[in-house]
Short mmCIF file of C-alpha atoms in Angstrom, two decimals:
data_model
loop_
_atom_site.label_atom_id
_atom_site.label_comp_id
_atom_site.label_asym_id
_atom_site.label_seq_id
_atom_site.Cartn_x
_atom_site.Cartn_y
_atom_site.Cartn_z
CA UNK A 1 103.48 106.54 93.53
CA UNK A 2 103.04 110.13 94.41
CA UNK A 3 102.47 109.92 98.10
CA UNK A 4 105.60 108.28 98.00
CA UNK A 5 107.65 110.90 96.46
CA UNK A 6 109.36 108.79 94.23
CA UNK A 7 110.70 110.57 90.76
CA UNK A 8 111.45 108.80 87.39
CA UNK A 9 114.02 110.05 85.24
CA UNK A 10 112.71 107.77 82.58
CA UNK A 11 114.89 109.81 79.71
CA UNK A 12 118.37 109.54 81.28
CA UNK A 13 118.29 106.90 83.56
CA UNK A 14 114.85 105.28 83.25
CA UNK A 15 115.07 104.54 87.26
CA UNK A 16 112.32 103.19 89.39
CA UNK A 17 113.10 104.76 92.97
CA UNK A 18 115.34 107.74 93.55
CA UNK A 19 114.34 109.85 96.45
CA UNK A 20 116.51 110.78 99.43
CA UNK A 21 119.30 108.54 100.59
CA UNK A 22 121.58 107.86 103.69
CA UNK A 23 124.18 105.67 105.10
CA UNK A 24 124.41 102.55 106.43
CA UNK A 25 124.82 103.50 110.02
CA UNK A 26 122.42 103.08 112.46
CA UNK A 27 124.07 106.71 114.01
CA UNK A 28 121.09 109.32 113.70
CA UNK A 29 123.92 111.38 113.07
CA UNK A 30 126.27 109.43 110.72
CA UNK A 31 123.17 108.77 108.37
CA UNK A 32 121.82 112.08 108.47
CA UNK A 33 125.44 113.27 106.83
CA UNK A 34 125.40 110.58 104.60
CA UNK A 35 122.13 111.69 103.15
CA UNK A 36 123.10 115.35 102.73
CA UNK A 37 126.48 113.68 100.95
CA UNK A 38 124.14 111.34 98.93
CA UNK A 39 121.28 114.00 98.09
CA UNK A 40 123.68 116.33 96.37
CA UNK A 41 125.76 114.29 94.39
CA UNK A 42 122.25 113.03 93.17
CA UNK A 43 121.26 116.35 92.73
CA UNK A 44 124.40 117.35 90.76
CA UNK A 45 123.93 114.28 88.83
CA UNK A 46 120.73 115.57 87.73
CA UNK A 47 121.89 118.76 86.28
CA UNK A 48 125.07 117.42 84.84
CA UNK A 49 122.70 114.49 82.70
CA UNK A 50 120.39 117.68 82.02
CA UNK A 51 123.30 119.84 80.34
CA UNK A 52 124.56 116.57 78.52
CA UNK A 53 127.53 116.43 80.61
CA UNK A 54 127.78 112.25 80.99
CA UNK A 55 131.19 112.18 82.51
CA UNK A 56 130.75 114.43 85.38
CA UNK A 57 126.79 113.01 85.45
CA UNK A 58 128.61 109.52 86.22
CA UNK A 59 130.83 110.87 88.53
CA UNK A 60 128.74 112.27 90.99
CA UNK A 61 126.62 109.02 90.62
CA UNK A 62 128.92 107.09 91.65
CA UNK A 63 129.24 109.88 94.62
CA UNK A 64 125.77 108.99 95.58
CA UNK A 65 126.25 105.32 95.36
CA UNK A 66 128.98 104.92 97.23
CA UNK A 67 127.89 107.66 100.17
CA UNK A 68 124.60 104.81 100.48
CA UNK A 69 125.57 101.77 98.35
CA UNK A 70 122.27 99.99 99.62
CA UNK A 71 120.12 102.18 97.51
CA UNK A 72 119.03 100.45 94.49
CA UNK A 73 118.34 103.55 92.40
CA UNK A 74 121.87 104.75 92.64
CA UNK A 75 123.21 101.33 92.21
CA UNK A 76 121.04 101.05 88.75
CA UNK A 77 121.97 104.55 87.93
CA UNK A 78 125.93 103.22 87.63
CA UNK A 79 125.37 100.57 85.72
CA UNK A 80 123.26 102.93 83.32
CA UNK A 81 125.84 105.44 83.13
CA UNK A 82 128.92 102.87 82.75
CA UNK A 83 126.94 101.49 79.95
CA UNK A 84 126.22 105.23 78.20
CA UNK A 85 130.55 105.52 79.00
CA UNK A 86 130.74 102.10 77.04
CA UNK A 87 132.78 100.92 80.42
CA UNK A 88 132.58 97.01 80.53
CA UNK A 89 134.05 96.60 83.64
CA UNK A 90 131.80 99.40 85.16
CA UNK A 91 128.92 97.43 83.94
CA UNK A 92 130.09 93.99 84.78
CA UNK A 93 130.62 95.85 88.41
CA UNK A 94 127.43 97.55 88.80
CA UNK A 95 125.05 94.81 87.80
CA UNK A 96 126.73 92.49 89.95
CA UNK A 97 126.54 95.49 92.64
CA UNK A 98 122.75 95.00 92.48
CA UNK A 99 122.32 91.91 92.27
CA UNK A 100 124.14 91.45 95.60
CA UNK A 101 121.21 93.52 96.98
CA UNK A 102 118.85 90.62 96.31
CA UNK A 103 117.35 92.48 93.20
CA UNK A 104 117.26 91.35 89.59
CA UNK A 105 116.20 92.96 86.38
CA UNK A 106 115.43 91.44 82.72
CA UNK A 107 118.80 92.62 81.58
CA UNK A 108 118.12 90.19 77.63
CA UNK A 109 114.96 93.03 77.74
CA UNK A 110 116.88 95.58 78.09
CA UNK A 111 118.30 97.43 75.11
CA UNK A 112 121.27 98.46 76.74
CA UNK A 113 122.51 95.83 78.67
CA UNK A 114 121.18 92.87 75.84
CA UNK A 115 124.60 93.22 74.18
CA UNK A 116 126.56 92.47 77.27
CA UNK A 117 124.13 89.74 78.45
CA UNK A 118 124.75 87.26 75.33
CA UNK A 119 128.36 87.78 76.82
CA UNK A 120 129.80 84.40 78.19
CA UNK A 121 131.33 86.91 81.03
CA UNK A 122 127.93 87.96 81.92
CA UNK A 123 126.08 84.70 82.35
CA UNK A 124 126.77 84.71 86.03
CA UNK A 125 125.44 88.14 86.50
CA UNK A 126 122.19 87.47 84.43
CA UNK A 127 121.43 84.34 85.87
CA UNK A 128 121.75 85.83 88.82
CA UNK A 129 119.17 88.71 87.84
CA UNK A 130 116.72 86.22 86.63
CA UNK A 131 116.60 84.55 89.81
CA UNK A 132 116.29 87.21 91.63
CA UNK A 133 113.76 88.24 89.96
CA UNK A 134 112.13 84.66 89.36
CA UNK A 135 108.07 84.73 90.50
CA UNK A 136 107.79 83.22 93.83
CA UNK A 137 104.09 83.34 94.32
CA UNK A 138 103.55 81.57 97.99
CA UNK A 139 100.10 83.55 98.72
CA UNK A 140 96.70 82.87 98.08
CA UNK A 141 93.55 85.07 97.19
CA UNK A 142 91.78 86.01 100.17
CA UNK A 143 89.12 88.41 98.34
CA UNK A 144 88.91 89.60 95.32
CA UNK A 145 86.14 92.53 94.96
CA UNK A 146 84.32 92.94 91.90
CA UNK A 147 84.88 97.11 91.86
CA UNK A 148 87.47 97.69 89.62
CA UNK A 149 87.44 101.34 90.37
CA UNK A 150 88.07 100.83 94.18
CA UNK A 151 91.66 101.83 94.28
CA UNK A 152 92.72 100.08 97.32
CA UNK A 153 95.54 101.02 100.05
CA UNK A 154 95.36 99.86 103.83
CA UNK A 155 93.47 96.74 105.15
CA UNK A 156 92.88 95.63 108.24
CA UNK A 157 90.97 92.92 110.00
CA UNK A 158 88.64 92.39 112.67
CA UNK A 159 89.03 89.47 114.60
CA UNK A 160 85.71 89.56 116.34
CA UNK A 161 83.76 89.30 112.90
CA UNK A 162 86.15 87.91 110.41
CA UNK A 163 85.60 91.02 108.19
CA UNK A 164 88.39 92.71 106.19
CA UNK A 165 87.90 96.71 106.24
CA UNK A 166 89.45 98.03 102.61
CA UNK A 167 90.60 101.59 102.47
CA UNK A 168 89.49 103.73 98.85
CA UNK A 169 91.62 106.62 97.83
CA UNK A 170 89.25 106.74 94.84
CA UNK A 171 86.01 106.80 96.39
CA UNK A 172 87.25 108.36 100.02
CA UNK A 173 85.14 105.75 101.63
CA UNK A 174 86.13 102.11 103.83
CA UNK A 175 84.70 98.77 102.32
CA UNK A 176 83.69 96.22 104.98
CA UNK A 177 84.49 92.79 103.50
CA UNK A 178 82.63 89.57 104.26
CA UNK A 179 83.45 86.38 102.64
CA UNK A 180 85.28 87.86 99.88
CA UNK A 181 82.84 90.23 98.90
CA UNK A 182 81.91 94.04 99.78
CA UNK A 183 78.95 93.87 102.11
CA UNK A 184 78.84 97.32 103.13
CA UNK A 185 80.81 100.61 102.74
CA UNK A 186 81.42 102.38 105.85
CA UNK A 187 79.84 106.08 104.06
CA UNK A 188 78.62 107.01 101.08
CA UNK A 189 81.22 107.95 98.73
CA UNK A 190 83.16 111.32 97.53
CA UNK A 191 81.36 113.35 100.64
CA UNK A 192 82.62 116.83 101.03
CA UNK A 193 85.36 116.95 103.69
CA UNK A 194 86.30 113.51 103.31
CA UNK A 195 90.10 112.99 101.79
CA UNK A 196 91.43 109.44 99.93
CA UNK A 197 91.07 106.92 103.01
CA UNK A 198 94.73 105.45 103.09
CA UNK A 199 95.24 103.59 106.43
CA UNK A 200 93.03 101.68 108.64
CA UNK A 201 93.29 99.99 111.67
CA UNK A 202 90.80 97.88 113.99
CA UNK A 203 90.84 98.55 117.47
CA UNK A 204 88.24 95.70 118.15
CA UNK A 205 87.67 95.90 121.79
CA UNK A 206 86.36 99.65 120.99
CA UNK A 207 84.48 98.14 118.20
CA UNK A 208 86.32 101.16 116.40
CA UNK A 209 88.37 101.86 112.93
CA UNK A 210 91.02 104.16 112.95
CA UNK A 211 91.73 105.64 109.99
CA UNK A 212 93.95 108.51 107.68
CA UNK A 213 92.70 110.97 105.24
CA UNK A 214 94.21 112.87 102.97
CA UNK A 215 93.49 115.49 100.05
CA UNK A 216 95.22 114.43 97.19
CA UNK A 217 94.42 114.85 93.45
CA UNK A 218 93.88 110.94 92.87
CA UNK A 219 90.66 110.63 94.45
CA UNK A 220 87.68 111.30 92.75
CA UNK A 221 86.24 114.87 92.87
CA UNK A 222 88.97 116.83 94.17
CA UNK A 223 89.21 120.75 94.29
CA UNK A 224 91.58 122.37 95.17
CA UNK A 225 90.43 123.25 98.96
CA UNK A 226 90.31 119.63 99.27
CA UNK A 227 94.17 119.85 99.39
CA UNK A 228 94.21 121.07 103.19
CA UNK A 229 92.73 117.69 103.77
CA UNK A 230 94.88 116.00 106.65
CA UNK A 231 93.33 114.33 109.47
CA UNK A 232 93.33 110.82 111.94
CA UNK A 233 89.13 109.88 112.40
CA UNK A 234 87.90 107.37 114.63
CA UNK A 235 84.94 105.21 113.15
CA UNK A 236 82.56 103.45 114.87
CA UNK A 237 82.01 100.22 113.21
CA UNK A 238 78.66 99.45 113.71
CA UNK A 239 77.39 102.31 111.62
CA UNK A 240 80.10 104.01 110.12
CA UNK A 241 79.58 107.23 112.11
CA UNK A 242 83.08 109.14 112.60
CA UNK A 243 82.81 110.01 115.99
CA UNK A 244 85.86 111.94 115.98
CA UNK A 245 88.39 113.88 113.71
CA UNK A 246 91.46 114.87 114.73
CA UNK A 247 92.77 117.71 111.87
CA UNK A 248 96.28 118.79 111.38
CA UNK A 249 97.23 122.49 110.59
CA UNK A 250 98.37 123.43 107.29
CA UNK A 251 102.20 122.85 106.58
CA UNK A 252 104.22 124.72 103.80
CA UNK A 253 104.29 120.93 102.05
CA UNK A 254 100.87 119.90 102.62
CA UNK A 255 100.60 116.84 104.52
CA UNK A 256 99.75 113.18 103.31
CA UNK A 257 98.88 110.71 106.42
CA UNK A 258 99.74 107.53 104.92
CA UNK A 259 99.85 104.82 107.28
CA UNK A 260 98.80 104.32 111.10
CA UNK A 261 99.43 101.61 114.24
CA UNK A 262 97.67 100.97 117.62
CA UNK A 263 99.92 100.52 120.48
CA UNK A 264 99.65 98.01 122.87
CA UNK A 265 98.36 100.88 125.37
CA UNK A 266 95.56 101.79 122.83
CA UNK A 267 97.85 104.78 121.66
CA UNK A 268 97.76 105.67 118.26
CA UNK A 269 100.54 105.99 115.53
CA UNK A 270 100.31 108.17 112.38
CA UNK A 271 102.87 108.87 109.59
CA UNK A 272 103.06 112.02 107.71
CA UNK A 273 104.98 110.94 104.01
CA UNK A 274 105.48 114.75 102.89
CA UNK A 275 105.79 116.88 106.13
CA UNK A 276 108.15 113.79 107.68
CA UNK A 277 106.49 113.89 111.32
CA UNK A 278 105.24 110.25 113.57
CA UNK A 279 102.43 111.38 115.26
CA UNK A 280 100.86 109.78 118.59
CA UNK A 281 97.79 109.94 119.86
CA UNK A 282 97.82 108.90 123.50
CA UNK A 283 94.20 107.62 124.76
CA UNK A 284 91.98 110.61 125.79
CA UNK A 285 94.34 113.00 124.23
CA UNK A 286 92.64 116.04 122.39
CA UNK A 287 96.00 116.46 120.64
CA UNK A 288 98.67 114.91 118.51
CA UNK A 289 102.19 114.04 119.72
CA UNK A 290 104.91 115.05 117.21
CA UNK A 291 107.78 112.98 116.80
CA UNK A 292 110.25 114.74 114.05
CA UNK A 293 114.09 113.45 113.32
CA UNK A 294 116.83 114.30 110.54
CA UNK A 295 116.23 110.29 109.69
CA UNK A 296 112.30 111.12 108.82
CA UNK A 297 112.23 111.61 104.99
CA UNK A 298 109.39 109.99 103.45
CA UNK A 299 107.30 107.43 106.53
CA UNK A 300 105.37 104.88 105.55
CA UNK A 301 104.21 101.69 107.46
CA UNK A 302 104.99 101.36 111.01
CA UNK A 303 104.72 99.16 113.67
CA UNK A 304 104.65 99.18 117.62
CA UNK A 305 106.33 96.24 119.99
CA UNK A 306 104.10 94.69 122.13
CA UNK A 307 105.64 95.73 125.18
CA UNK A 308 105.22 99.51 124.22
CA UNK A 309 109.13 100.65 124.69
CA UNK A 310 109.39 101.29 120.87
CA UNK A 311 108.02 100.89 117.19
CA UNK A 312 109.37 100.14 113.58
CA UNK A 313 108.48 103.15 111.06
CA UNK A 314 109.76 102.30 107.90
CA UNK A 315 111.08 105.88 105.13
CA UNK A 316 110.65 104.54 101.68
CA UNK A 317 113.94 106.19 100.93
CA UNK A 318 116.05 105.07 104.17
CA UNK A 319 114.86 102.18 105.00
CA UNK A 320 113.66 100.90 108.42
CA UNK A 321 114.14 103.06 111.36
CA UNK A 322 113.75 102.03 115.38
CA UNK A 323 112.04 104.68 117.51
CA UNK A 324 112.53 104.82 121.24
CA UNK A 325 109.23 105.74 122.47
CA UNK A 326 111.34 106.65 125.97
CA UNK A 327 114.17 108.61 124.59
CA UNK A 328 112.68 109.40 121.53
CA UNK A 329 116.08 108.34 120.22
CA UNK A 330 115.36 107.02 115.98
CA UNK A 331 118.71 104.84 114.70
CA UNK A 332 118.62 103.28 111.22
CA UNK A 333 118.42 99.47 111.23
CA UNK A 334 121.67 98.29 109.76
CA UNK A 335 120.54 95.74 106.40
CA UNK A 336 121.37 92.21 106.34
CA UNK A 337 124.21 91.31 103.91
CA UNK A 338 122.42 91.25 100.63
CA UNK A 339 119.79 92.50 100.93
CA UNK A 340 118.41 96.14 101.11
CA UNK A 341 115.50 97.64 103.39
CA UNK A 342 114.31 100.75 100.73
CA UNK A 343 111.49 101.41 99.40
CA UNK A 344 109.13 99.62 102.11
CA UNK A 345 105.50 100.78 102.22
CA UNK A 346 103.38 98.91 104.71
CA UNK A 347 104.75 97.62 107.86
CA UNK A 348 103.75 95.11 110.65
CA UNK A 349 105.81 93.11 113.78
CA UNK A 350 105.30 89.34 113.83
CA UNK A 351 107.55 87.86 116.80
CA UNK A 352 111.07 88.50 116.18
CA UNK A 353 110.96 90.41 112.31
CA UNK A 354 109.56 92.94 110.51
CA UNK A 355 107.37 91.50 107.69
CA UNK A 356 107.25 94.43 104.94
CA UNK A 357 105.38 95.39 101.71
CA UNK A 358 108.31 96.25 99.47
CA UNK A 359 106.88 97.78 96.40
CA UNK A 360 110.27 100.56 95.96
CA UNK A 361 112.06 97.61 94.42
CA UNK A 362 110.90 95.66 91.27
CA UNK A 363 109.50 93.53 91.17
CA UNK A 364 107.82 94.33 94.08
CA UNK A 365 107.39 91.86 96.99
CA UNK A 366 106.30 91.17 100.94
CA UNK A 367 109.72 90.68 102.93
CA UNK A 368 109.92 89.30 106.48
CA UNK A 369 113.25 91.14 108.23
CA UNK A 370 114.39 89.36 111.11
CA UNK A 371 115.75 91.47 113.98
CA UNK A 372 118.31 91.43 116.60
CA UNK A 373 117.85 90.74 120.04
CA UNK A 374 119.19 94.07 120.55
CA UNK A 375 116.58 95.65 117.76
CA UNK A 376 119.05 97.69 116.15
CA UNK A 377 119.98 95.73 112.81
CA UNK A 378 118.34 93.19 110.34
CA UNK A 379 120.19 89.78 110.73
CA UNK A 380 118.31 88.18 108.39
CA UNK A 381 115.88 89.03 105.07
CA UNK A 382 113.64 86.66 103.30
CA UNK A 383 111.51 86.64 100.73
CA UNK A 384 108.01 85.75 101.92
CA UNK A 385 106.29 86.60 98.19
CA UNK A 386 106.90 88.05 94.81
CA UNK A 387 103.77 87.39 93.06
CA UNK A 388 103.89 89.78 90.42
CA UNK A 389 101.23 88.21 87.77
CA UNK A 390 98.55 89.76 90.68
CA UNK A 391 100.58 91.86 93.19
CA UNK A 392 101.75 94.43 90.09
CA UNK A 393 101.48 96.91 93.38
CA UNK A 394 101.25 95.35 97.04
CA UNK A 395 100.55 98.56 99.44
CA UNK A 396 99.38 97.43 103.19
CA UNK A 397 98.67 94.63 104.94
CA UNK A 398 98.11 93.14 108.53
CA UNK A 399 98.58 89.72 110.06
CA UNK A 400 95.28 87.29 110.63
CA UNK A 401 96.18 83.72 112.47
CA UNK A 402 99.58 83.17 111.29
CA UNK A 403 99.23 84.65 107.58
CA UNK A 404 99.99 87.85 105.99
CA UNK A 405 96.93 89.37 104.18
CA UNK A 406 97.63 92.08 101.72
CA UNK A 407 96.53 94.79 99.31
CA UNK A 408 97.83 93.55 96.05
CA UNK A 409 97.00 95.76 93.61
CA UNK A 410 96.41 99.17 94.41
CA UNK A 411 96.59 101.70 91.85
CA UNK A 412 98.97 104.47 91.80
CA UNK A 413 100.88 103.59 88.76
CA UNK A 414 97.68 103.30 86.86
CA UNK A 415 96.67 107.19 87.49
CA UNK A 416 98.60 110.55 86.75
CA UNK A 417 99.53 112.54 89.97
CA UNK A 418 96.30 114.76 88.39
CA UNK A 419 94.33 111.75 89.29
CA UNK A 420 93.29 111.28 85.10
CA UNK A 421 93.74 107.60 83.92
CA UNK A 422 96.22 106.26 82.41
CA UNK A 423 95.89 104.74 79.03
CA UNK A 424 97.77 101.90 78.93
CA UNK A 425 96.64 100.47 81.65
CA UNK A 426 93.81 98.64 83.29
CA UNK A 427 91.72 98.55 86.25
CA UNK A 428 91.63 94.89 87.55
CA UNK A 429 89.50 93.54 90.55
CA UNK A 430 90.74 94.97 94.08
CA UNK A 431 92.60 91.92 95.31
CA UNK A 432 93.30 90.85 99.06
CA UNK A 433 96.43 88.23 99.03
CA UNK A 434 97.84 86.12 101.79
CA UNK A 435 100.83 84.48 102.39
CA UNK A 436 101.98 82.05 105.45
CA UNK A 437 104.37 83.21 107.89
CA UNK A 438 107.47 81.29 108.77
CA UNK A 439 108.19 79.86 111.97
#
C-alpha cells in the first residue's frame, strides 16, 4: 500500500509491514528515542541480510524488536531469522512472541516453519496461530457496486438521505450511493487538476462533502505534474460543484492527504501520510493549521472527541496517538496486553473506544480499542471483524446507527506503485461491509 509506506523484503524476510517503529511509552519523548533506536537497527539489519551477513542481520533484529516489541514486522522478522540460524528455541520464542500480539499466521503453509509445526512442542503455538487467525466474519454487505474498476478508499454517510458517498483513487471522482447501487458520481471522471479522491466526510447540516486529493501514480491518467497534487475541497452535495480548494505548497516528499475528520465545532482535520503533518481547518479560515510532532511518521485515520479538547490520529507504523488540541501535547496510547495498535488505517470514536480498520496486520481486520478514562492507554482490544473471504483490504469506514460500515476491498495490493495492474490478481465488485458495534 504505497500511501502507506509500507516496504516488503519479500527475498529475506518476506514481511508484510516494516516501516518506522517506537516504544511503548506514551512519553513523546521516550518513543521518539525508541524509534531512532528501532529505525537503525532495522536499517542495519537491512544491509547486513543484503551483504549475506545472517548473524549480525539477526542481531540487530532482535535490536529492533526488543527497542518496540509490539511491532509485528520485527517480531516476524525473529522468528524468520532464528529459523535461517536453525535456532529452535529462537523459533519456539518468536512465534509464540507474536502470537501474544493477537496475530496468527498459517505456519503448516509455510515452508519454513512446516517442519517445526508437525512438532508435538509446537502444537500450542500453531493452534494458537490458527485461531488467531480463524475468519470471524460478523458484518454484512451493505453495497456492493457493480464497477469493478472503482478502486475504493474513504466512505462516509449522510444521515439526512441515507446515501453512502464512495471515494475513487482510480477514477478521481466521489460515487453517491443509494440503495446499494451508484446513482450518481459527484464529477465526471479523470478531470485535469483533480488527484485520487481518498477521504470523505459529510458535514450534513452544510449539505457539504469534505474531501482529500492527492497526485499519485495509481489513478488513472497521471503525468507527472499531477504529482504536486495535494489539496482539502469542499463539495457541495447537491451538484457536485467544489466550491472551494484549499492547496498545499510543495514539500521535498510530496504530500499524500489520506484521511480527514470534522470536529464537533465544524473544524476540519487532515492527515498528511508522507510529509507527517495534522492539519486543521478552523471554520472561515483561508488557511491550514499545522500540527507536526517527532511521534508523526506515517497518519492515517483520525478522529475528534465530541467535546473538542482532543482527537485520535492513528501512524500506521506507531500506532494510535492522542492529540491535545489545547497544548498541542501528542503521547502514544500505551496497547492493551496482547494486542498491538500498528498498522491502523481508518479511524473513528464510538463512546468510550477507538473502532479501527487494521489492514497493517494479516489478516487484516476492524478492531474496537477501548480507552481509559484518562485517554492515554488502550485497556481493552477486540476483534469486531476479520472477514477476509471479502475484506482482502478494509481501508475507511464511518459509523451509521450503531454499525460500522466499511470499505472492504480497496485495491492497492492489486496495482504496482506505477499504477499498471497486477497480473495475478482480480478486480472484484467495490464492496461496503458492516458490522454491529458492542455495547
Amino acid at each position: 500500500m504505497t500511501r502507506r509506506f509500507a516496504f516488503h523484503l519479500v527475498v529475506v524476510f518476506s514481511l508484510c509491514v516494516a516501516d518506522r517503529a517506537a516504544s511503548q511509552s506514551s512519553s513523546g519523548v521516550a518513543a521518539a528515542d525508541s524509534a531512532s533506536v528501532a529505525r537503525a537497527a532495522w536499517q542495519r539489519a537491512v544491509l547486513a541480510f543484503n551483504a549475506k551477513d545472517v548473524a549480525a542481520a539477526r542481531r540487530e533484529v532482535e535490536r529492533a524488536a526488543t527497542a518496540w516489541p509490539v511491532q509485528p514486522a520485527y517480531v516476524w522478522a525473529r522468528a524468520v531469522t532464528a529459523q535461517l540460524a536453525a535456532d529452535t528455541d529462537g523459533v519456539y520464542s518468536a512465534l509464540a512472541a507474536y502470537s501474544a500480539l493477537g496475530l496468527g499466521r498459517d505456519l503448516r503453509a509455510d515452508a519454513r516453519f512446516a517442519p517445526y509445526a508437525s512438532r508435538p512442542r509446537f502444537a500450542t503455538i500453531v493452534a494458537r496461530h490458527d485461531s488467531n487467525r480463524a475468519p470471524l466474519a460478523r458484518s454484512h454487505v451493505v453495497a456492493a457496486l457493480s464497477d469493478s474498476t472503482l478502486w475504493p478508499e474513504g466512505v462516509d454517510y449522510d444521515p439526512r438521505t441515507g446515501r453512502y458517498y464512495v471515494a475513487s483513487v482510480r477514477h478521481r471522482t466521489i460515487a453517491e450511493v443509494v440503495n446499494g447501487r451508484v446513482t450518481r458520481e459527484l464529477w465526471a471522471r479523470e478531470q485535469p487538476g483533480v488527484g485520487a479522491v481518498l477521504g470523505v466526510r459529510v458535514d450534513a447540516r452544510r449539505g457539504v462533502i469534505w474531501a482529500t486529493l492527492a497526485g499519485i501514480p495509481q489513478m488513472l491518467g497521471y503525468a507527472k505534474a499531477d504529482s504536486t497534487i495535494a489539496a482539502l475541497v469542499r463539495v457541495r452535495i447537491a451538484d457536485g460543484t467544489i466550491e472551494r480548494r484549499w492547496n498545499l505548497p510543495p514539500a521535498p516528499l510530496g504530500h499524500t492527504l489520506g484521511d480527514l475528520a470534522i470536529g464537533p465545532l465544524g473544524d476540519v482535520f487532515v492527515t498528511d501520510s508522507n510529509d507527517p503533518v495534522l492539519y486543521r481547518l478552523w471554520p472561515g479560515a483561508d488557511t491550514l493549521e499545522r500540527i507536526t510532532s517527532p511521534l508523526f511518521h506515517s497518519l492515517q485515520g483520525v478522529a475528534p472527541l465530541p467535546n473538542g479538547a482532543a482527537l485520535y490520529v492513528a501512524d500506521y507504523s506507531l500506532g494510535i496517538l492522542r492529540v491535545d488540541l489545547t497544548t498541542k501535547t501528542i503521547t502514544r496510547l500505551d496497547d492493551a496486553p496482547g494486542s498491538t495498535s500498528i498498522g491502523c488505517d481508518g479511524i473513528v470514536w464510538d463512546r468510550d473506544a477507538i473502532v479501527a480498520v487494521q489492514n497493517g496486520v494479516a489478516p487484516a481486520r476492524v478492531m474496537r480499542f477501548v480507552v481509559d478514562s484518562n485517554g492515554t492507554r488502550i485497556v481493552r482490544a477486540e476483534v469486531l471483524d476479520r472477514n477476509a473471504a471479502i475484506a482482502d483490504e478494509p481501508t475507511i469506514g464511518t459509523i451509521v446507527g450503531r454499525e460500522f460500515v466499511y470499505v472492504a476491498n480497496s485495491q492497492w495490493e492489486k496495482y504496482t506503485d506505477a499504477g499498471s495492474r497486477k497480473s495475478e490478481w482480480s478486480l472484484k465488485a467495490t464492496v461496503l461491509l458492516a458490522v454491529p458495534l458492542t455495547r
